[in-house]
């Protein structure tokens, strides 16, 4: 299918153009830093942001969070059905 937007540069405010299921890990980074994370089932989300800070977002509702994340940690993450969007 042709993409009429393929010749335009993509910024952080642009819609995502790729996605992958996230398997939380305390040892491994995501293959690609996210532009956003889709949370399918609400809960806590323990992440390392691209800037290096590790933080737990408590009681995250289902939906899309505009987070630039390099890792989603298994420890402290109870949210499920996670998808990285970039």
PDB file of C-alpha atoms in Angstrom:
ATOM      1  CA  UNK A   1       0.000   0.000   0.000  1.00  0.00           C
ATOM      2  CA  UNK A   2       1.461   3.401  -0.891  1.00  0.00           C
ATOM      3  CA  UNK A   3       2.224   5.778   1.960  1.00  0.00           C
ATOM      4  CA  UNK A   4       1.723   9.387   0.888  1.00  0.00           C
ATOM      5  CA  UNK A   5       3.662  10.555   3.959  1.00  0.00           C
ATOM      6  CA  UNK A   6       6.821   8.453   3.479  1.00  0.00           C
ATOM      7  CA  UNK A   7       8.816  11.442   2.177  1.00  0.00           C
ATOM      8  CA  UNK A   8       8.205  13.538   5.300  1.00  0.00           C
ATOM      9  CA  UNK A   9      10.364  13.573   8.388  1.00  0.00           C
ATOM     10  CA  UNK A  10       8.885  12.094  11.536  1.00  0.00           C
ATOM     11  CA  UNK A  11       8.968  14.078  14.799  1.00  0.00           C
ATOM     12  CA  UNK A  12       8.019  13.124  18.334  1.00  0.00           C
ATOM     13  CA  UNK A  13       4.578  14.667  17.849  1.00  0.00           C
ATOM     14  CA  UNK A  14       3.952  12.497  14.768  1.00  0.00           C
ATOM     15  CA  UNK A  15       1.923   9.299  14.947  1.00  0.00           C
ATOM     16  CA  UNK A  16       3.900   6.139  15.560  1.00  0.00           C
ATOM     17  CA  UNK A  17       5.071   4.193  12.514  1.00  0.00           C
ATOM     18  CA  UNK A  18       6.107   0.952  14.210  1.00  0.00           C
ATOM     19  CA  UNK A  19       5.255  -1.034  17.340  1.00  0.00           C
ATOM     20  CA  UNK A  20       6.285  -4.132  19.275  1.00  0.00           C
ATOM     21  CA  UNK A  21       5.027  -6.043  22.276  1.00  0.00           C
ATOM     22  CA  UNK A  22       6.985  -5.258  25.444  1.00  0.00           C
ATOM     23  CA  UNK A  23       8.254  -8.066  27.639  1.00  0.00           C
ATOM     24  CA  UNK A  24       9.358  -6.334  30.863  1.00  0.00           C
ATOM     25  CA  UNK A  25      12.951  -7.153  31.856  1.00  0.00           C
ATOM     26  CA  UNK A  26      15.227  -6.010  34.649  1.00  0.00           C
ATOM     27  CA  UNK A  27      18.297  -6.779  32.496  1.00  0.00           C
ATOM     28  CA  UNK A  28      17.494  -5.806  28.890  1.00  0.00           C
ATOM     29  CA  UNK A  29      16.666  -2.551  27.150  1.00  0.00           C
ATOM     30  CA  UNK A  30      13.956  -2.335  24.510  1.00  0.00           C
ATOM     31  CA  UNK A  31      15.315  -2.927  20.982  1.00  0.00           C
ATOM     32  CA  UNK A  32      14.225   0.633  20.083  1.00  0.00           C
ATOM     33  CA  UNK A  33      13.453   3.502  22.473  1.00  0.00           C
ATOM     34  CA  UNK A  34       9.738   4.183  22.561  1.00  0.00           C
ATOM     35  CA  UNK A  35       7.899   7.295  21.494  1.00  0.00           C
ATOM     36  CA  UNK A  36       4.895   6.114  23.514  1.00  0.00           C
ATOM     37  CA  UNK A  37       3.722   3.079  25.448  1.00  0.00           C
ATOM     38  CA  UNK A  38       0.291   1.532  25.050  1.00  0.00           C
ATOM     39  CA  UNK A  39      -0.977   0.023  28.314  1.00  0.00           C
ATOM     40  CA  UNK A  40      -3.669  -2.583  27.719  1.00  0.00           C
ATOM     41  CA  UNK A  41      -4.379  -3.451  31.350  1.00  0.00           C
ATOM     42  CA  UNK A  42      -3.870  -0.831  34.060  1.00  0.00           C
ATOM     43  CA  UNK A  43      -1.336  -1.126  36.864  1.00  0.00           C
ATOM     44  CA  UNK A  44       2.085   0.173  37.885  1.00  0.00           C
ATOM     45  CA  UNK A  45       4.735   0.843  35.244  1.00  0.00           C
ATOM     46  CA  UNK A  46       8.400   0.823  36.309  1.00  0.00           C
ATOM     47  CA  UNK A  47      10.541   2.260  33.506  1.00  0.00           C
ATOM     48  CA  UNK A  48      13.925   3.706  32.674  1.00  0.00           C
ATOM     49  CA  UNK A  49      13.429   6.848  30.621  1.00  0.00           C
ATOM     50  CA  UNK A  50      15.728   7.682  27.700  1.00  0.00           C
ATOM     51  CA  UNK A  51      17.283  10.411  29.870  1.00  0.00           C
ATOM     52  CA  UNK A  52      18.422   7.767  32.394  1.00  0.00           C
ATOM     53  CA  UNK A  53      15.948   8.227  35.265  1.00  0.00           C
ATOM     54  CA  UNK A  54      14.160   5.154  36.583  1.00  0.00           C
ATOM     55  CA  UNK A  55      10.679   5.859  37.909  1.00  0.00           C
ATOM     56  CA  UNK A  56       7.508   3.978  38.782  1.00  0.00           C
ATOM     57  CA  UNK A  57       4.261   5.401  37.477  1.00  0.00           C
ATOM     58  CA  UNK A  58       1.600   4.209  39.921  1.00  0.00           C
ATOM     59  CA  UNK A  59      -1.887   3.106  38.865  1.00  0.00           C
ATOM     60  CA  UNK A  60      -1.432   3.887  35.179  1.00  0.00           C
ATOM     61  CA  UNK A  61      -4.790   3.632  33.377  1.00  0.00           C
ATOM     62  CA  UNK A  62      -5.185   1.684  30.164  1.00  0.00           C
ATOM     63  CA  UNK A  63      -4.317   3.850  27.163  1.00  0.00           C
ATOM     64  CA  UNK A  64      -1.360   5.547  25.505  1.00  0.00           C
ATOM     65  CA  UNK A  65       1.381   7.256  27.522  1.00  0.00           C
ATOM     66  CA  UNK A  66       3.734   9.614  25.642  1.00  0.00           C
ATOM     67  CA  UNK A  67       6.925   8.271  27.241  1.00  0.00           C
ATOM     68  CA  UNK A  68      10.414   7.966  25.761  1.00  0.00           C
ATOM     69  CA  UNK A  69      11.505   4.734  27.435  1.00  0.00           C
ATOM     70  CA  UNK A  70      14.622   2.609  27.031  1.00  0.00           C
ATOM     71  CA  UNK A  71      13.589  -0.172  29.451  1.00  0.00           C
ATOM     72  CA  UNK A  72      10.444  -1.479  31.106  1.00  0.00           C
ATOM     73  CA  UNK A  73      11.466  -3.270  34.274  1.00  0.00           C
ATOM     74  CA  UNK A  74       9.786  -6.503  35.363  1.00  0.00           C
ATOM     75  CA  UNK A  75      10.242  -5.634  39.036  1.00  0.00           C
ATOM     76  CA  UNK A  76       7.586  -3.132  40.023  1.00  0.00           C
ATOM     77  CA  UNK A  77       5.570  -3.386  36.799  1.00  0.00           C
ATOM     78  CA  UNK A  78       2.067  -4.788  37.211  1.00  0.00           C
ATOM     79  CA  UNK A  79       0.504  -3.182  34.121  1.00  0.00           C
ATOM     80  CA  UNK A  80       0.175  -5.714  31.300  1.00  0.00           C
ATOM     81  CA  UNK A  81      -0.482  -5.965  27.584  1.00  0.00           C
ATOM     82  CA  UNK A  82       2.221  -3.371  26.932  1.00  0.00           C
ATOM     83  CA  UNK A  83       3.226  -2.199  23.457  1.00  0.00           C
ATOM     84  CA  UNK A  84       6.102   0.127  22.562  1.00  0.00           C
ATOM     85  CA  UNK A  85       5.314   2.594  19.790  1.00  0.00           C
ATOM     86  CA  UNK A  86       7.972   4.498  17.827  1.00  0.00           C
TER      87      UNK A  86
END
